[in-house]
Tab-separated table of C-alpha atoms and ligand atoms in Angstrom:
chain	number	residue	atom	x	y	z
A	6	MET	CA	0.131	0.029	0.029
A	7	PRO	CA	1.434	3.451	-1.197
A	8	GLU	CA	2.336	5.123	2.514
A	9	LEU	CA	2.417	9.207	2.061
A	10	PRO	CA	6.264	9.407	0.685
A	11	GLU	CA	5.162	7.222	-2.225
A	12	VAL	CA	1.718	9.464	-2.795
A	13	ASN	CA	3.716	12.516	-2.145
A	14	THR	CA	6.068	11.369	-5.075
A	15	LEU	CA	3.422	10.641	-7.598
A	16	ALA	CA	1.704	14.083	-6.540
A	17	ARG	CA	4.520	15.674	-7.367
A	18	ALA	CA	4.999	13.915	-10.808
A	19	LEU	CA	1.304	14.738	-11.863
A	20	ASP	CA	1.856	18.268	-10.807
A	21	HIS	CA	5.023	18.855	-12.869
A	22	GLN	CA	3.080	16.845	-15.858
A	23	LEU	CA	-0.233	18.190	-15.223
A	24	LYS	CA	-0.289	21.713	-14.351
A	25	GLY	CA	-1.864	24.116	-16.446
A	26	ASP	CA	-3.340	21.198	-18.963
A	27	SER	CA	-6.978	20.375	-18.742
A	28	ILE	CA	-9.337	17.445	-19.108
A	29	ILE	CA	-11.029	17.157	-22.411
A	30	SER	CA	-12.987	14.116	-22.267
A	31	TRP	CA	-13.524	11.324	-19.123
A	32	GLN	CA	-14.271	7.721	-19.612
A	33	PRO	CA	-14.665	5.653	-17.263
A	34	LEU	CA	-14.422	1.799	-18.383
A	35	ALA	CA	-14.527	-0.170	-15.133
A	36	PRO	CA	-16.748	1.987	-12.342
A	37	LYS	CA	-16.385	-0.722	-9.593
A	38	LEU	CA	-13.720	0.891	-7.198
A	39	ARG	CA	-14.156	1.662	-3.247
A	40	LYS	CA	-16.946	4.365	-4.164
A	41	PRO	CA	-18.311	4.031	-7.929
A	42	LEU	CA	-16.588	6.109	-10.496
A	43	PRO	CA	-17.773	9.550	-11.367
A	44	ASP	CA	-19.538	9.352	-14.516
A	45	THR	CA	-19.072	11.148	-17.634
A	46	GLN	CA	-21.956	13.467	-16.692
A	47	SER	CA	-20.921	14.212	-13.241
A	48	ALA	CA	-17.287	14.797	-14.582
A	49	GLU	CA	-18.763	17.801	-16.506
A	50	VAL	CA	-17.779	20.287	-13.735
A	51	ILE	CA	-14.015	19.644	-14.262
A	52	LEU	CA	-13.746	19.284	-17.969
A	53	GLU	CA	-12.033	21.772	-20.087
A	54	GLN	CA	-10.970	23.720	-16.538
A	55	THR	CA	-7.273	24.392	-16.159
A	56	ILE	CA	-5.439	22.318	-13.583
A	57	ARG	CA	-4.054	24.681	-11.280
A	58	ARG	CA	-1.879	22.210	-9.089
A	59	VAL	CA	-1.548	18.533	-8.282
A	60	PHE	CA	-0.932	18.060	-4.526
A	61	ARG	CA	-1.074	15.616	-1.691
A	62	GLN	CA	-2.722	15.664	1.627
A	63	ALA	CA	-2.522	12.671	4.212
A	64	LYS	CA	-2.373	9.901	1.836
A	65	SER	CA	-4.690	11.383	-0.612
A	66	ILE	CA	-3.714	13.335	-3.975
A	67	PHE	CA	-5.887	16.492	-5.233
A	68	PHE	CA	-6.152	18.075	-8.896
A	69	GLU	CA	-7.304	21.383	-7.959
A	70	PHE	CA	-9.199	23.276	-10.886
A	71	ALA	CA	-9.815	26.905	-11.379
A	72	THR	CA	-13.366	26.643	-10.327
A	73	GLY	CA	-12.285	25.168	-6.585
A	74	HIS	CA	-13.557	21.764	-7.621
A	75	TYR	CA	-11.404	19.055	-6.644
A	76	LEU	CA	-10.534	15.486	-8.476
A	77	HIS	CA	-9.827	13.420	-4.947
A	78	VAL	CA	-7.561	10.117	-5.593
A	79	HIS	CA	-6.586	7.771	-3.086
A	80	LEU	CA	-4.822	4.845	-4.553
A	81	GLY	CA	-6.071	2.468	-2.087
A	82	MET	CA	-3.804	-0.764	-2.116
A	83	THR	CA	-2.848	-1.009	-5.783
A	84	GLY	CA	-3.860	1.873	-7.890
A	85	TYR	CA	-1.532	3.725	-10.144
A	86	PHE	CA	-1.511	6.023	-12.913
A	87	ARG	CA	-0.145	5.887	-16.432
A	88	LEU	CA	0.649	8.963	-18.664
A	89	THR	CA	1.476	8.250	-22.248
A	90	ASN	CA	1.038	9.930	-25.598
A	91	ASP	CA	-1.581	8.164	-27.015
A	92	ASN	CA	-4.407	5.929	-25.474
A	93	SER	CA	-3.380	2.564	-26.404
A	94	ASP	CA	-2.702	1.392	-23.036
A	95	PRO	CA	-4.227	-2.408	-22.285
A	96	ASP	CA	-7.672	-2.433	-20.505
A	97	LYS	CA	-6.845	-5.104	-18.068
A	98	HIS	CA	-7.041	-3.305	-14.818
A	99	ARG	CA	-7.744	0.110	-16.265
A	100	HIS	CA	-10.682	1.812	-14.777
A	101	LEU	CA	-10.570	5.066	-15.855
A	102	VAL	CA	-9.309	7.250	-19.310
A	103	ILE	CA	-8.769	11.032	-19.290
A	104	GLU	CA	-7.865	12.594	-22.460
A	105	LEU	CA	-5.866	15.970	-22.148
A	106	LEU	CA	-6.121	19.164	-23.771
A	107	SER	CA	-2.063	18.585	-24.805
A	108	GLY	CA	-2.687	15.208	-26.476
A	109	ARG	CA	-1.927	13.015	-23.804
A	110	THR	CA	-3.755	10.538	-22.048
A	111	LEU	CA	-3.789	9.712	-18.288
A	112	SER	CA	-5.244	6.537	-17.055
A	113	TYR	CA	-6.007	5.179	-13.854
A	114	PHE	CA	-5.348	1.405	-12.974
A	115	ASP	CA	-6.499	-0.486	-9.770
A	116	PRO	CA	-6.274	-4.056	-9.989
A	117	ARG	CA	-7.395	-4.779	-6.313
A	118	LYS	CA	-10.100	-2.077	-6.842
A	119	PHE	CA	-9.766	-0.325	-3.377
A	120	GLY	CA	-8.955	2.852	-4.663
A	121	VAL	CA	-11.218	5.838	-4.612
A	122	VAL	CA	-11.521	8.677	-7.331
A	123	GLU	CA	-14.263	11.215	-6.686
A	124	ILE	CA	-15.121	14.998	-7.567
A	125	LEU	CA	-14.975	17.156	-4.230
A	126	HIS	CA	-16.308	20.762	-3.866
A	127	ARG	CA	-14.240	21.414	-1.056
A	128	LEU	CA	-10.836	19.562	0.773
A	129	PRO	CA	-11.140	17.567	3.917
A	130	ASP	CA	-10.362	18.812	7.000
A	131	LYS	CA	-6.409	18.530	7.585
A	132	VAL	CA	-5.066	16.461	10.442
A	133	PRO	CA	-1.168	17.228	11.463
A	134	GLU	CA	1.269	15.637	9.073
A	135	PRO	CA	4.545	14.142	10.279
A	136	PHE	CA	6.669	17.200	9.446
A	137	LYS	CA	8.061	19.944	11.464
A	138	ASP	CA	5.896	22.758	10.415
A	139	ASP	CA	2.758	20.679	10.829
A	140	LEU	CA	3.251	18.299	14.063
A	141	SER	CA	4.443	19.457	17.596
A	142	ILE	CA	6.405	17.251	20.377
A	143	GLU	CA	3.753	18.721	22.648
A	144	TYR	CA	1.028	17.349	20.357
A	145	ILE	CA	2.254	14.241	20.620
A	146	ARG	CA	3.106	13.912	23.935
A	147	LEU	CA	-0.625	14.773	24.925
A	148	ALA	CA	-1.959	12.177	22.413
A	149	CYS	CA	0.260	9.782	24.353
A	150	GLN	CA	-0.998	10.390	27.363
A	151	LYS	CA	-4.698	9.749	26.544
A	152	SER	CA	-4.070	6.396	25.022
A	153	ARG	CA	-3.613	3.114	26.225
A	154	ARG	CA	-3.295	1.564	22.693
A	155	ALA	CA	0.134	0.204	21.625
A	156	ILE	CA	2.326	3.257	20.609
A	157	LYS	CA	2.620	1.718	17.042
A	158	THR	CA	-1.179	1.669	16.603
A	159	MET	CA	-1.405	5.080	17.982
A	160	ILE	CA	0.770	6.725	15.510
A	161	MET	CA	-0.717	5.108	12.748
A	162	ASP	CA	-4.169	6.206	13.906
A	163	GLN	CA	-4.803	8.679	10.761
A	164	SER	CA	-6.880	10.937	12.805
A	165	ILE	CA	-3.684	11.952	15.066
A	166	ILE	CA	-1.107	11.537	12.541
A	167	ALA	CA	-2.038	11.789	9.028
A	168	GLY	CA	0.000	9.426	6.643
A	169	LEU	CA	2.272	7.563	8.892
A	170	GLY	CA	1.741	3.923	7.646
A	171	ASN	CA	2.976	0.705	8.807
A	172	ILE	CA	6.562	0.619	7.414
A	173	TYR	CA	7.318	4.198	8.629
A	174	ALA	CA	5.818	3.540	11.745
A	175	GLY	CA	7.843	0.588	12.434
A	176	GLU	CA	11.048	2.324	10.973
A	177	ALA	CA	10.461	5.348	13.197
A	178	LEU	CA	9.953	3.294	16.551
A	179	PHE	CA	13.213	0.759	15.884
A	180	LYS	CA	15.033	4.470	15.272
A	181	ALA	CA	13.709	5.794	18.599
A	182	GLY	CA	14.432	2.583	19.949
A	183	ILE	CA	11.006	2.107	21.737
A	184	MET	CA	9.185	-1.224	21.594
A	185	PRO	CA	6.009	-1.044	19.180
A	186	ASP	CA	3.561	-2.758	21.572
A	187	ARG	CA	4.155	-0.253	24.495
A	188	PRO	CA	1.292	1.506	25.613
A	189	ALA	CA	1.544	4.951	24.238
A	190	SER	CA	0.924	6.320	27.809
A	191	GLU	CA	3.649	4.652	29.442
A	192	LEU	CA	6.259	6.556	27.125
A	193	SER	CA	8.515	8.859	29.114
A	194	LYS	CA	9.134	12.354	27.932
A	195	ALA	CA	12.279	11.629	26.478
A	196	GLU	CA	11.081	8.855	24.613
A	197	VAL	CA	8.246	10.727	23.087
A	198	THR	CA	10.919	13.548	22.127
A	199	ARG	CA	13.258	11.054	20.385
A	200	LEU	CA	9.736	9.128	18.758
A	201	TYR	CA	8.757	12.498	17.465
A	202	ASN	CA	12.437	13.308	15.811
A	203	ALA	CA	12.570	9.605	14.546
A	204	MET	CA	9.304	9.986	12.673
A	205	LEU	CA	10.206	13.212	11.231
A	206	GLU	CA	13.672	11.766	9.915
A	207	VAL	CA	11.864	8.598	8.196
A	208	ILE	CA	9.380	10.467	6.720
A	209	ASP	CA	12.185	13.341	5.710
A	210	SER	CA	14.416	10.753	4.102
A	211	ALA	CA	11.670	8.571	2.304
A	212	VAL	CA	9.903	11.847	0.751
A	213	THR	CA	13.642	13.234	-0.412
A	214	ALA	CA	14.521	9.593	-2.006
A	215	GLY	CA	11.238	9.706	-3.619
A	216	LEU	CA	11.607	13.012	-5.307
A	217	LYS	CA	15.118	12.092	-6.238
A	218	SER	CA	13.631	9.102	-8.317
A	219	LEU	CA	11.282	11.264	-10.552
A	220	LEU	CA	14.315	12.853	-11.965
A	221	PRO	CA	15.041	13.639	-14.503
A	222	ASN	CA	11.870	12.543	-16.510
A	223	PHE	CA	9.080	12.423	-14.177
A	224	TYR	CA	7.607	9.559	-15.573
A	225	ILE	CA	4.150	8.601	-14.286
A	226	ASP	CA	3.339	4.773	-14.144
A	227	GLU	CA	3.042	1.662	-11.886
A	228	GLU	CA	6.961	2.343	-10.980
A	229	THR	CA	6.417	6.079	-9.864
A	230	THR	CA	5.396	5.055	-6.459
A	231	HIS	CA	8.061	2.012	-6.331
A	232	PHE	CA	11.393	3.775	-5.509
A	233	GLU	CA	13.998	2.565	-3.332
A	234	ILE	CA	14.291	3.282	0.378
A	235	ASP	CA	16.473	2.089	2.932
A	236	THR	CA	14.458	0.219	5.756
A	237	SER	CA	16.073	-1.335	9.013
A	238	VAL	CA	13.498	-3.539	10.293
A	239	TYR	CA	10.383	-3.726	7.521
A	240	GLN	CA	10.392	-7.397	6.522
A	241	LYS	CA	13.539	-8.405	7.573
A	242	ALA	CA	12.701	-10.734	10.426
A	243	GLY	CA	15.068	-13.308	11.004
A	244	LEU	CA	17.641	-11.363	9.788
A	245	LEU	CA	20.607	-9.985	12.100
A	246	CYS	CA	19.837	-6.100	13.518
A	247	CYS	CA	21.742	-3.579	11.278
A	248	GLN	CA	22.736	-1.860	14.633
A	249	CYS	CA	23.338	-4.246	17.403
A	250	ARG	CA	24.180	-7.291	15.304
A	251	LYS	CA	23.592	-9.253	18.065
A	252	GLN	CA	19.881	-10.227	17.804
A	253	SER	CA	17.425	-11.044	15.118
A	254	ILE	CA	14.736	-8.999	13.891
A	255	GLU	CA	11.449	-10.444	15.373
A	256	LYS	CA	7.806	-9.870	14.127
A	257	ILE	CA	4.135	-9.520	16.111
A	258	ASP	CA	1.165	-8.818	15.287
A	259	ILE	CA	-0.060	-5.196	16.548
A	260	GLY	CA	-3.439	-4.388	15.735
A	261	GLY	CA	-3.750	-6.638	12.828
A	262	ARG	CA	-0.457	-5.242	11.090
A	263	SER	CA	2.701	-7.062	11.060
A	264	SER	CA	5.139	-5.194	13.193
A	265	PHE	CA	9.041	-5.713	12.905
A	266	TYR	CA	11.459	-5.020	15.932
A	267	CYS	CA	15.147	-5.790	17.571
A	268	ARG	CA	14.721	-6.754	21.119
A	269	ASN	CA	17.726	-5.653	22.039
A	270	CYS	CA	17.647	-2.180	20.567
A	271	GLN	CA	13.779	-1.381	21.596
A	272	LYS	CA	12.628	-1.256	25.043
B	320	ZN	ZN1	19.354	-4.518	17.307
């Protein structure tokens, strides 16, 4: 499932490629997604309107139109776009075909159909994201005090922090030296500070890696969200911890999600 840095990378590529262009035709091929795709008639409000910009909020992508409408896309588990110079893409898993004034075609594919493509009249309310200007240590400290849930579950709660998913939550807890199943309310002040810094660092380095992967061509296809990231624990169960080199990485289930940790480095 694409997480914040992956969605951010795709949003940046879409912005680079589509800003100033406009949609001249909207053809849903397979309307069945998590919500039904807007039909051609509902899409009329965004047709032939300039795309002002494309940006990310939480794990969603928004195309902003000069009319004040937004095209909202959530990639779900397996959604991706392809931008091509013609309309010759295969139709397998292709849900939507968007023809652009520039002559190019943007197609949306979603093999597992968990994505959302919808037209909105306003943006959803913003939840703090794991960036320095958006999230404060005090906010995390208060959220921890109020929660008896496992700290990993708490930081993945999208109503508390937007955009932190399973991979980066696990990596941040490793970096901070905190066991993922510790009750949030039991974290010390120093641990909350370490976790805050680790979340910001982990997200920042993945966002940077994603943006670097776009250069120089800003290609938009299924690979746009599949750039290389360095992980220390994610899916490394059984491998020797890269930090202490004494203990193997172990895996537990927390809140239905696989969680990886080193019992020597995390307390
Ligand atoms: Zn270790």
